[in-house]
Tab-separated table of N, CA, C and O in Angstrom:
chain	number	residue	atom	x	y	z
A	1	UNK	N	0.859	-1.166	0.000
A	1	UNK	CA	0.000	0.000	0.000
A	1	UNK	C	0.903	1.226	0.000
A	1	UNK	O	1.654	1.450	0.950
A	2	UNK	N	0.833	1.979	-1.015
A	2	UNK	CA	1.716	3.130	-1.184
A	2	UNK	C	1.126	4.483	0.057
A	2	UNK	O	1.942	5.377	0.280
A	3	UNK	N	0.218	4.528	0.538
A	3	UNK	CA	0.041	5.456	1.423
A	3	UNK	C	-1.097	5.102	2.792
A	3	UNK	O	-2.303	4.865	2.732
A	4	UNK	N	-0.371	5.162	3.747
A	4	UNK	CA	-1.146	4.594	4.889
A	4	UNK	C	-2.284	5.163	4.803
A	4	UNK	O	-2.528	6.169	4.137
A	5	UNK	N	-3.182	4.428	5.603
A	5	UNK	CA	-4.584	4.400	5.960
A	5	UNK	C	-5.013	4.470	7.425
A	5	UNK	O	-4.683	3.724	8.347
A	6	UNK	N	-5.793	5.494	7.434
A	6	UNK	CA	-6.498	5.575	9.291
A	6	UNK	C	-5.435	7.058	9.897
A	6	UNK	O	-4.893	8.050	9.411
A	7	UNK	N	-5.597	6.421	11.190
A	7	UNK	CA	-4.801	7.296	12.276
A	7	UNK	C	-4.058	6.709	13.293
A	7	UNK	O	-3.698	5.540	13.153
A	8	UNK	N	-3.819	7.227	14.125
A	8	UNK	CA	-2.896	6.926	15.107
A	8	UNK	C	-3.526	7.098	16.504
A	8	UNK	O	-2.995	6.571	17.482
A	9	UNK	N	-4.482	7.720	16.593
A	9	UNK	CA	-5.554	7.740	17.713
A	9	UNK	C	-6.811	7.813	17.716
A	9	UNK	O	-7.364	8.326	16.742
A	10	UNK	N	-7.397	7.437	18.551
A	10	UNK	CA	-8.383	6.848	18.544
A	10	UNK	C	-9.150	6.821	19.487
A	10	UNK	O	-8.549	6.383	20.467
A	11	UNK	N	-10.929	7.241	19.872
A	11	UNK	CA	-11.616	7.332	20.936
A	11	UNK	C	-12.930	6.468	20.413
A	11	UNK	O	-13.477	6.316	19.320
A	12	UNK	N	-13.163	5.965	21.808
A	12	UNK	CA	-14.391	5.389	21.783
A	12	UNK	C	-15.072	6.436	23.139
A	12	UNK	O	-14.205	6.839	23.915
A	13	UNK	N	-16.543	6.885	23.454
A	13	UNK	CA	-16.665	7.684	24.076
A	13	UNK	C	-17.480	6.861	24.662
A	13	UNK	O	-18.047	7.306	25.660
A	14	UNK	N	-17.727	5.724	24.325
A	14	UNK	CA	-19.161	4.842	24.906
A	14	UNK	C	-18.705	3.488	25.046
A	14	UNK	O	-18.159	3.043	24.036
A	15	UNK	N	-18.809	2.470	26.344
A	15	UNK	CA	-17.950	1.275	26.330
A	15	UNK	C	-19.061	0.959	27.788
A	15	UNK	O	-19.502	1.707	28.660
A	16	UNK	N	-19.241	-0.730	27.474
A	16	UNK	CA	-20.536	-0.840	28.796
A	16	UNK	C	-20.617	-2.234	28.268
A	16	UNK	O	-21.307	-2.512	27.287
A	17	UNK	N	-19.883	-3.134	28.948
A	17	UNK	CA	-20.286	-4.669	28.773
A	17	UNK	C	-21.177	-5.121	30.024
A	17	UNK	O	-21.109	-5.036	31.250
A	18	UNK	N	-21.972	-5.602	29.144
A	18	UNK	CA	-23.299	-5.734	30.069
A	18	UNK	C	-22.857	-7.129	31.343
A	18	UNK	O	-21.904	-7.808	30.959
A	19	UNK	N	-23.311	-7.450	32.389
A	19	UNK	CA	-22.967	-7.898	33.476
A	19	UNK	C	-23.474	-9.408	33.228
A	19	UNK	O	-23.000	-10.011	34.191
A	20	UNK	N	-24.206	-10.359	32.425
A	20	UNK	CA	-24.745	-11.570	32.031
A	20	UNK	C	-25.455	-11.328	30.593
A	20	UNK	O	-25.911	-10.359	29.986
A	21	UNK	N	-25.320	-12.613	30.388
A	21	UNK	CA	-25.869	-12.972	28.784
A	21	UNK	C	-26.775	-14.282	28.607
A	21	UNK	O	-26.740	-15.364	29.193
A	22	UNK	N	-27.592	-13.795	27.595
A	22	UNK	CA	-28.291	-15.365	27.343
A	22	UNK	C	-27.849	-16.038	25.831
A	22	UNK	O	-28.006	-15.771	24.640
A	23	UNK	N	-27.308	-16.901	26.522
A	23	UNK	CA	-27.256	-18.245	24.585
A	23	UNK	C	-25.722	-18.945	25.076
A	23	UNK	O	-25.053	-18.794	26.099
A	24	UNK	N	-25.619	-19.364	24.447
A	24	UNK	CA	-24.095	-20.267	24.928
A	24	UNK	C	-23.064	-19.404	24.128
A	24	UNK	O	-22.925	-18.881	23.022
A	25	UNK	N	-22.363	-19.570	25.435
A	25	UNK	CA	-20.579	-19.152	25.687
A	25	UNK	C	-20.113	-19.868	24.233
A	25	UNK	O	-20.841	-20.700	23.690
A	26	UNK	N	-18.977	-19.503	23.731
A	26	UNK	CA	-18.665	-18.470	23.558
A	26	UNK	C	-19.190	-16.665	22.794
A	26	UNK	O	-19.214	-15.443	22.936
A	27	UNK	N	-19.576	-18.073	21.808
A	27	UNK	CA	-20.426	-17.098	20.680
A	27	UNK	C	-21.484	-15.866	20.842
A	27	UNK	O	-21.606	-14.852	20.155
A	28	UNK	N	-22.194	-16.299	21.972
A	28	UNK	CA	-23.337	-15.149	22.458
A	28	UNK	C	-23.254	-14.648	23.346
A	28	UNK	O	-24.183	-13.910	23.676
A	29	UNK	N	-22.012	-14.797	24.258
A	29	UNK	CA	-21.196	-13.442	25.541
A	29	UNK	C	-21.534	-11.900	24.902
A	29	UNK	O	-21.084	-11.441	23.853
A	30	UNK	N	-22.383	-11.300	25.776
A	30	UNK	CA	-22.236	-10.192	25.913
A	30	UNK	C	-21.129	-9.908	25.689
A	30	UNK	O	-20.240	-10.501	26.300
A	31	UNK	N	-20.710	-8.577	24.426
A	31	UNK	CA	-19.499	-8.226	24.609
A	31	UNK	C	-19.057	-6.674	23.960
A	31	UNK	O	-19.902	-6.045	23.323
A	32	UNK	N	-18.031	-6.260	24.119
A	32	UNK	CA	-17.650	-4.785	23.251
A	32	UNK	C	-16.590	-5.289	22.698
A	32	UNK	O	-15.988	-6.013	23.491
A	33	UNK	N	-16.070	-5.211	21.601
A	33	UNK	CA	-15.031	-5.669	20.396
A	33	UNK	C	-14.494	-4.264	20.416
A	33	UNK	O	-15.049	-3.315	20.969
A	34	UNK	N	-13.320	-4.226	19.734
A	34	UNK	CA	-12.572	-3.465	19.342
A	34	UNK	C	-11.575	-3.960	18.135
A	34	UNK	O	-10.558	-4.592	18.421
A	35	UNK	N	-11.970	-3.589	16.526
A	35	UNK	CA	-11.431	-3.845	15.503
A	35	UNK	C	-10.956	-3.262	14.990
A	35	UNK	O	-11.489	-2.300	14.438
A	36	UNK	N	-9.211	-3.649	14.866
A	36	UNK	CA	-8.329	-2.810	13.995
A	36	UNK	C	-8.006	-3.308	12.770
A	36	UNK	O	-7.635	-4.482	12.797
A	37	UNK	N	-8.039	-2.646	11.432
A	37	UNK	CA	-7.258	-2.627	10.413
A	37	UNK	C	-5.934	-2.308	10.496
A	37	UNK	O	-5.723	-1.148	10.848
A	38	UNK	N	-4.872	-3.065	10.253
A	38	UNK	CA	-3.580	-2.407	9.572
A	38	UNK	C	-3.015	-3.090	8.423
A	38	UNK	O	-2.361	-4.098	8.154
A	39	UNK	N	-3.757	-1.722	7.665
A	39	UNK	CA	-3.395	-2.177	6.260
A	39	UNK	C	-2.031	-1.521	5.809
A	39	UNK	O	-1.791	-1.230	4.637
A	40	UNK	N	-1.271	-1.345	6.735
A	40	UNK	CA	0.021	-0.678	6.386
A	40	UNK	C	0.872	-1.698	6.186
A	40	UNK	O	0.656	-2.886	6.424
A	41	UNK	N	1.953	-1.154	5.696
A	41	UNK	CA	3.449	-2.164	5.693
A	41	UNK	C	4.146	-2.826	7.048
A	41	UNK	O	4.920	-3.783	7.091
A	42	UNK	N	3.729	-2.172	7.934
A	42	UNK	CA	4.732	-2.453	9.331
A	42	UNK	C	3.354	-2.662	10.158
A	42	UNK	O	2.229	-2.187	9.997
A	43	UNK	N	4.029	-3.787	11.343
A	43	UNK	CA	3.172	-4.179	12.276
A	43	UNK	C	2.966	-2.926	13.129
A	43	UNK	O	3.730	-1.964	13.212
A	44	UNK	N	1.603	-3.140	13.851
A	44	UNK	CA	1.093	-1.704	14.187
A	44	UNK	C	1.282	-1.718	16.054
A	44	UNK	O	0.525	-2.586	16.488
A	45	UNK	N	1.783	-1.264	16.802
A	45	UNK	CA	1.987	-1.771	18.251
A	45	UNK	C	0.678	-0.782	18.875
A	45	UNK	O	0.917	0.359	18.479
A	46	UNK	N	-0.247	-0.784	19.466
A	46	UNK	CA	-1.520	-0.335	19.790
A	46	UNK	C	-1.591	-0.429	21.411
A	46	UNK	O	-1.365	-1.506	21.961
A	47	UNK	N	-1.879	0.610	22.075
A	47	UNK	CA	-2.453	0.601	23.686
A	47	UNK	C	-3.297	1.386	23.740
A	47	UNK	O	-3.453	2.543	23.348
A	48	UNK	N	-4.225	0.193	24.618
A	48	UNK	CA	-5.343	0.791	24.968
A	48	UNK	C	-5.654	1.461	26.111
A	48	UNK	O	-5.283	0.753	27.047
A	49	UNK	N	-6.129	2.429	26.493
A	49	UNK	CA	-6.624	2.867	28.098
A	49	UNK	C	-8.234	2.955	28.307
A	49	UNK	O	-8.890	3.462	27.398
A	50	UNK	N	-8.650	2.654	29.043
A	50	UNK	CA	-9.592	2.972	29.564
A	50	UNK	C	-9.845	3.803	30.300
A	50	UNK	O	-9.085	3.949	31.258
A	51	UNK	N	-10.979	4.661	30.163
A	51	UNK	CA	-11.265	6.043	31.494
A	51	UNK	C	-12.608	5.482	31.934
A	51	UNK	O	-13.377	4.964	31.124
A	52	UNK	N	-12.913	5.608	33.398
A	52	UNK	CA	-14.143	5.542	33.774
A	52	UNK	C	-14.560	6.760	34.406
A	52	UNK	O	-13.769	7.695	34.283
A	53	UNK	N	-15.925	7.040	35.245
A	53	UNK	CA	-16.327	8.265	35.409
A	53	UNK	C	-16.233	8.101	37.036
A	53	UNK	O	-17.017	8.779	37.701
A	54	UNK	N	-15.513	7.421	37.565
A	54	UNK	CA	-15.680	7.680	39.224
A	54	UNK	C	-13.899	7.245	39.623
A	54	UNK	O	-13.528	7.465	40.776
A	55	UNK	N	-13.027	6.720	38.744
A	55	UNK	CA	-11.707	6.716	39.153
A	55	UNK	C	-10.615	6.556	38.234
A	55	UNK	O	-11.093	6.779	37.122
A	56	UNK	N	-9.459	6.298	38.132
A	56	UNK	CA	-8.231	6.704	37.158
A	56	UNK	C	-8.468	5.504	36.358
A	56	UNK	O	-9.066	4.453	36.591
A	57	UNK	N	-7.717	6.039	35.166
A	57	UNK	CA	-7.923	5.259	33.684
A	57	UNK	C	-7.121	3.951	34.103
A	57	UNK	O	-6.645	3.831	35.232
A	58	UNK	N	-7.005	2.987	33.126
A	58	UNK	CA	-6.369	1.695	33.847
A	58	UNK	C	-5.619	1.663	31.816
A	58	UNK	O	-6.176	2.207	30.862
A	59	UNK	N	-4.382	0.912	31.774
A	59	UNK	CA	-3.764	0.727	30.948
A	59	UNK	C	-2.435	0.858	30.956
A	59	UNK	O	-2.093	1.304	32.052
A	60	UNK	N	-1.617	0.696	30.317
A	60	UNK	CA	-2.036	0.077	28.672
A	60	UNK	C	-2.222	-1.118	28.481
A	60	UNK	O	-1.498	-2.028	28.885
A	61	UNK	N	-3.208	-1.215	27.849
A	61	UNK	CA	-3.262	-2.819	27.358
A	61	UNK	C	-2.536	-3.298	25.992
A	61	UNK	O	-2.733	-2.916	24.838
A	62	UNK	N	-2.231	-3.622	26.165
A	62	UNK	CA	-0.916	-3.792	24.374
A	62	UNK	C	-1.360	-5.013	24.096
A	62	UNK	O	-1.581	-6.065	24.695
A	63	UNK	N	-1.463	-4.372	22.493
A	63	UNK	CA	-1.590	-5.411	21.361
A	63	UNK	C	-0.666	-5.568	20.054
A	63	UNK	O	-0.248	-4.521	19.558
A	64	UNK	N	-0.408	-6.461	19.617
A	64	UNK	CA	0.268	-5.874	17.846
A	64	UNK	C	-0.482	-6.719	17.214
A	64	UNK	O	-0.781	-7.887	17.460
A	65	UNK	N	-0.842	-5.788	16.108
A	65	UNK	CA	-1.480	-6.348	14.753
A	65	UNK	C	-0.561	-6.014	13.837
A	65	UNK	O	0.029	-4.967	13.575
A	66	UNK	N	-0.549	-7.340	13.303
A	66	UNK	CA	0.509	-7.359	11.632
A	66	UNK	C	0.027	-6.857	10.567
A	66	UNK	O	-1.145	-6.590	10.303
A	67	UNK	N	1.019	-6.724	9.914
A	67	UNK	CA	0.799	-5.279	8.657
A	67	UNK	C	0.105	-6.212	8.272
A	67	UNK	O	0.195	-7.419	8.499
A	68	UNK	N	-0.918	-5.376	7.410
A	68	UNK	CA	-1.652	-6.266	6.354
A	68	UNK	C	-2.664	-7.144	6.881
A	68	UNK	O	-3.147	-8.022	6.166
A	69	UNK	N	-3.078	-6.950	8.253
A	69	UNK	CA	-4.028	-8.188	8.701
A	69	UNK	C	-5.054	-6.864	9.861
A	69	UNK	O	-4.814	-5.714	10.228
A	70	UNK	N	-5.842	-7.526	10.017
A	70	UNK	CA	-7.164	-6.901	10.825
A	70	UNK	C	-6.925	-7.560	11.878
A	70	UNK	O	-6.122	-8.485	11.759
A	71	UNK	N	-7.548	-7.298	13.264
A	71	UNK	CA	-7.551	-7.933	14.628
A	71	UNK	C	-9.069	-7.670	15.065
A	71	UNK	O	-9.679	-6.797	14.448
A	72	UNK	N	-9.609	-8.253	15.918
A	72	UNK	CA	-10.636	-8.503	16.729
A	72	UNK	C	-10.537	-8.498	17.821
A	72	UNK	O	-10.159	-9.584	18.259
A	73	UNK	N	-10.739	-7.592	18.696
A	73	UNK	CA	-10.377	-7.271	20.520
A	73	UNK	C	-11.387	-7.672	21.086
A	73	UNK	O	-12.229	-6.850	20.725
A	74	UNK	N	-11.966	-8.503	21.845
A	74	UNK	CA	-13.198	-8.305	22.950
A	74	UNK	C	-12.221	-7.768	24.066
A	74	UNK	O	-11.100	-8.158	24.395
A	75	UNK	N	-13.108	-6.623	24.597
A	75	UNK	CA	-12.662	-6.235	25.650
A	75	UNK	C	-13.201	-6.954	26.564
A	75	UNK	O	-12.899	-6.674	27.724
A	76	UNK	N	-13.916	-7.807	26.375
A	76	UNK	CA	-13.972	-9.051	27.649
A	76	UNK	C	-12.782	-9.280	28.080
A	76	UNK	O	-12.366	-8.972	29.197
A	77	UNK	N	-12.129	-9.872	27.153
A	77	UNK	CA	-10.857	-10.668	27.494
A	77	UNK	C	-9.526	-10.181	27.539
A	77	UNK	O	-8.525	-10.893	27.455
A	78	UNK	N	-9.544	-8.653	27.708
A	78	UNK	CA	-8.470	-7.772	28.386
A	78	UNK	C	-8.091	-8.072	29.528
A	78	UNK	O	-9.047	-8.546	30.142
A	79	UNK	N	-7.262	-8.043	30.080
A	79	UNK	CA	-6.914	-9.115	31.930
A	79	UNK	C	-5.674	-8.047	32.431
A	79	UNK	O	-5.519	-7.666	33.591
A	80	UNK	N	-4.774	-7.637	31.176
A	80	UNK	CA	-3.322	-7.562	31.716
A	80	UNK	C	-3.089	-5.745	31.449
A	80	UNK	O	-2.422	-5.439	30.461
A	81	UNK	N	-3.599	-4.704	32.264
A	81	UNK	CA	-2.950	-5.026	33.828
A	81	UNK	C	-4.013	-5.027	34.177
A	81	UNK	O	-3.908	-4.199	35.082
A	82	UNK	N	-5.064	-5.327	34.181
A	82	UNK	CA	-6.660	-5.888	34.643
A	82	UNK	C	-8.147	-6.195	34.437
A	82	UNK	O	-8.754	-5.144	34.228
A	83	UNK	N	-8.633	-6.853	34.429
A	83	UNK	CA	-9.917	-7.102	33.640
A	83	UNK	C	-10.768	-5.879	33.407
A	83	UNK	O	-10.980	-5.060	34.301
A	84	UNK	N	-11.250	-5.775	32.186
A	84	UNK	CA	-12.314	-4.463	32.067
A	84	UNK	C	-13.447	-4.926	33.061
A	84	UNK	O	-13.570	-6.142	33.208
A	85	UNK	N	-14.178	-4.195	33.669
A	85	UNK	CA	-15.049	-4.238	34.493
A	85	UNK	C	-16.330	-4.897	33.962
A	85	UNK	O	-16.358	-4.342	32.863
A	86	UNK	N	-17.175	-5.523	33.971
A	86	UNK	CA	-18.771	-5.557	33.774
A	86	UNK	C	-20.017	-4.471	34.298
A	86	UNK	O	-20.063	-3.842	35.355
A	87	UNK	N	-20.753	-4.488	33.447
A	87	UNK	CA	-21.427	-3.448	34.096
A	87	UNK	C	-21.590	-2.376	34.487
A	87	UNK	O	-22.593	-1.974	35.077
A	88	UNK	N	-20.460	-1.655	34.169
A	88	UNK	CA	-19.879	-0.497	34.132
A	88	UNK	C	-19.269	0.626	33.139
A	88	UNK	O	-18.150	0.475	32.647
A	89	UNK	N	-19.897	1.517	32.931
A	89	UNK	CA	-19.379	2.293	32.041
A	89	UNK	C	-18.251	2.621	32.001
A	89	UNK	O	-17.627	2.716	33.058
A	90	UNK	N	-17.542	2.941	30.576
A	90	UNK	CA	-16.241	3.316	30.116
A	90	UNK	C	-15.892	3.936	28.925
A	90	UNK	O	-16.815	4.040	28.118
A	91	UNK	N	-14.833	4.368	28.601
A	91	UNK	CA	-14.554	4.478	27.747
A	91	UNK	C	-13.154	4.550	26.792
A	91	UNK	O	-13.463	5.710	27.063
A	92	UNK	N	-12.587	4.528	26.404
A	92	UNK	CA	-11.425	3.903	25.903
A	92	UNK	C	-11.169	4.868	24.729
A	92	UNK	O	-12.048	5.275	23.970
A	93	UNK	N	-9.556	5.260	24.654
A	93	UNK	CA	-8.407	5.287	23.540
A	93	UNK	C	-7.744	4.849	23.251
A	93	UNK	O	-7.042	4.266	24.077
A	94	UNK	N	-7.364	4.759	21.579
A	94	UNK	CA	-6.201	3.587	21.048
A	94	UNK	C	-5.428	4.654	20.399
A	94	UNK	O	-5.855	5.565	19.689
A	95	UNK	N	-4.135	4.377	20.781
A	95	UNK	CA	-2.995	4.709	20.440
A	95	UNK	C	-2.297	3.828	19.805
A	95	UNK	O	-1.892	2.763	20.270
A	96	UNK	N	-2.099	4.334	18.482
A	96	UNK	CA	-0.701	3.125	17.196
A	96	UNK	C	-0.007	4.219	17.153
A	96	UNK	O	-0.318	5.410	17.192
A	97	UNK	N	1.378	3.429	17.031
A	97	UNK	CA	2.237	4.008	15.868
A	97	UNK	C	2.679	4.291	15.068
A	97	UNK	O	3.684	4.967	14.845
A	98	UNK	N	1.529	3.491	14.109
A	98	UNK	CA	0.881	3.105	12.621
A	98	UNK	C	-0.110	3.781	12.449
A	98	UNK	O	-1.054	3.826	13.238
A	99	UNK	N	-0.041	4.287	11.585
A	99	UNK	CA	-2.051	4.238	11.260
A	99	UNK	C	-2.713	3.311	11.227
A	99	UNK	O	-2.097	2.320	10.834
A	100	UNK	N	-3.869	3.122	11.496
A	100	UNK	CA	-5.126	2.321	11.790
A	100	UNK	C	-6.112	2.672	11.959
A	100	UNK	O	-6.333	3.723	12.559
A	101	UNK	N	-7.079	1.865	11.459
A	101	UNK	CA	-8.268	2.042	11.243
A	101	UNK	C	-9.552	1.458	12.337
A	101	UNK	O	-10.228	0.562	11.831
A	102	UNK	N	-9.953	1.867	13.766
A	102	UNK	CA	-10.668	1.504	14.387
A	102	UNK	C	-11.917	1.609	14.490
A	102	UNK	O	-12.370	2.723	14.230
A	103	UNK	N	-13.043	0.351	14.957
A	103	UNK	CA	-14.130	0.122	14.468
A	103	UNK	C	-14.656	0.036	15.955
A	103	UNK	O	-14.173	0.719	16.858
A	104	UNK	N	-15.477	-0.679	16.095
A	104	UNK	CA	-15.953	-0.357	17.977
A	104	UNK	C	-17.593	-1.158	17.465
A	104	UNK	O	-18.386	-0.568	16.731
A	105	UNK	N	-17.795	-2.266	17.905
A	105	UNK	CA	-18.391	-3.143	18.411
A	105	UNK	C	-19.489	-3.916	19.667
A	105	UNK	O	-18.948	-4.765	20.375
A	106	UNK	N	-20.809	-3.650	19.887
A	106	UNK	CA	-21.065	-4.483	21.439
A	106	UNK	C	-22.073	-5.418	20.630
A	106	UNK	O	-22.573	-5.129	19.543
A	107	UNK	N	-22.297	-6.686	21.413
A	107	UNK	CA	-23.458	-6.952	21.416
A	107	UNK	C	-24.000	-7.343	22.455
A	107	UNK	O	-23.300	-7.656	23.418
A	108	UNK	N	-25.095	-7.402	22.493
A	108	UNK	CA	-25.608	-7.288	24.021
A	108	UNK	C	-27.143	-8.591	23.864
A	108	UNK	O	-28.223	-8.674	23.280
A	109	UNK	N	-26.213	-9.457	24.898
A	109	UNK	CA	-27.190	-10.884	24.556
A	109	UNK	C	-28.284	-10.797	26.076
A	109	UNK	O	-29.099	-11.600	26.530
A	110	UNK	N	-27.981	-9.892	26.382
A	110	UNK	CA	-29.308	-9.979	27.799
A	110	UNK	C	-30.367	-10.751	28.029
A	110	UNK	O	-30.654	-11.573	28.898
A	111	UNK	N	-31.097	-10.162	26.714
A	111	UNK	CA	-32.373	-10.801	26.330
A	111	UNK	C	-32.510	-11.567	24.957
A	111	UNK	O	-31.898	-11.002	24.051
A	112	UNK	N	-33.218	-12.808	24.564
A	112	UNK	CA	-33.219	-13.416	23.533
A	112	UNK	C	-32.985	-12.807	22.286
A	112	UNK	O	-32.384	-13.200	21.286
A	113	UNK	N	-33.715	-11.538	22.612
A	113	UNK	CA	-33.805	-10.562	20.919
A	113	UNK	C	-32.617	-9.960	21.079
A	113	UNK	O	-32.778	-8.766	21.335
A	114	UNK	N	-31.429	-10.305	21.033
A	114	UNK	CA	-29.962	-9.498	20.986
A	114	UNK	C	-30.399	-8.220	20.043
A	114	UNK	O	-31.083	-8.074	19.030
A	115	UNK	N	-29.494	-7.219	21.086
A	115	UNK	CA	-28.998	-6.285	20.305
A	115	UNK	C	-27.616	-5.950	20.139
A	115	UNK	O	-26.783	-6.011	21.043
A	116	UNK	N	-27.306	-5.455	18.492
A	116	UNK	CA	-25.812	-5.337	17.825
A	116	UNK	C	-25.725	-3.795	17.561
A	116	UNK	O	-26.437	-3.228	16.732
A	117	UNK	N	-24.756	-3.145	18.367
A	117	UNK	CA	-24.214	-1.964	17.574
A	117	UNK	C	-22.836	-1.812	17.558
A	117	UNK	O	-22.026	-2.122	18.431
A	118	UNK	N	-22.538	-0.960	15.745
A	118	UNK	CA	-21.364	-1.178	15.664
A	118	UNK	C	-21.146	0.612	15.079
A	118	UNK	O	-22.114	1.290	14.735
A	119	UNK	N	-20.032	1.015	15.073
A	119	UNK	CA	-19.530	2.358	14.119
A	119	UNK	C	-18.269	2.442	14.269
A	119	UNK	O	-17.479	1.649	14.780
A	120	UNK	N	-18.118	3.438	13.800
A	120	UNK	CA	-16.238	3.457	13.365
A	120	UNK	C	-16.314	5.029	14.815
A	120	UNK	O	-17.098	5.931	15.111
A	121	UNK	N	-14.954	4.502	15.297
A	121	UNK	CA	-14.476	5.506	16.413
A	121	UNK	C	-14.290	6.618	16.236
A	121	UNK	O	-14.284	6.967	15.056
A	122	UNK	N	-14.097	7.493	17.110
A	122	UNK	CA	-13.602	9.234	16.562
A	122	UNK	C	-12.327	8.797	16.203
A	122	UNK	O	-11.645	8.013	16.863
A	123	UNK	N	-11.983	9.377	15.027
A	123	UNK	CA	-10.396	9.610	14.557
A	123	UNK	C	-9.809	10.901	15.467
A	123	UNK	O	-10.626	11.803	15.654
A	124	UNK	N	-8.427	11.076	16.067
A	124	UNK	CA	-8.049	11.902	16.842
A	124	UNK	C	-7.264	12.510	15.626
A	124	UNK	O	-7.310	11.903	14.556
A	125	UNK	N	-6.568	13.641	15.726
A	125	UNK	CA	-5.689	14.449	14.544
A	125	UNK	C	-4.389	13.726	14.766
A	125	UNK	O	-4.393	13.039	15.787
A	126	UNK	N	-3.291	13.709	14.070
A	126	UNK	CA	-2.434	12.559	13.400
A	126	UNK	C	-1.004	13.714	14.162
A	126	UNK	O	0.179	13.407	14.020
């Protein structure tokens, strides 16, 4: 790809994994995703933080996605340096050193009639 794609930062302003789910594990976990493109040449090194509204942000959570390949985050399964919370509001920035392209993901299996929302994140200025 002769000219990168995306940004280098990245906000989600809305983040809330719901506290239980109905349908079988794995597939129908309540969850918030976080999807990166890097369609660049070089692997993209990415941290995440989280801010909540009653105490200090928690992070970085580090990831690398390889040039040329997409990733799939549940922030379920963030642990290191501590599990995202349930039930609790948040919200999260991604920082590359690449450009990238972030997407932002929940679905929410509460009740039988799941609901899916998805959109592309605020791009931060480069």
């Amino acid at each position: 790809m002769t000219e990168p794609i995306g940004r280098r930062r990245w906000a989600i302003a809305e983040g809330y994994i719901p506290g239980w789910s109905n349908g079988p594990e794995p597939e129908m976990t309540s969850h918030e995703t976080v999807c990166l493109l890097n369609a660049g040449d070089a692997d993209a090194q990415v941290a995440i933080t989280i801010f909540f509204t009653d105490r200090e942000p928690v992070g970085p959570y580090r990831i690398t996605v390889p040039a040329r390949r997409t990733s799939h985050i549940r922030f379920n399964d963030l642990t290191d340096p501590e599990p995202v919370p349930r039930a609790t509001p948040y919200a999260s920035v991604i920082e590359s050193d690449v450009p990238v392209v972030v997407q932002h993901t929940r679905i929410d299996t509460r009740q039988s009639e799941n609901a899916l929302l998805s959109t592309i994140a605020f791009a931060g200025a480069e």
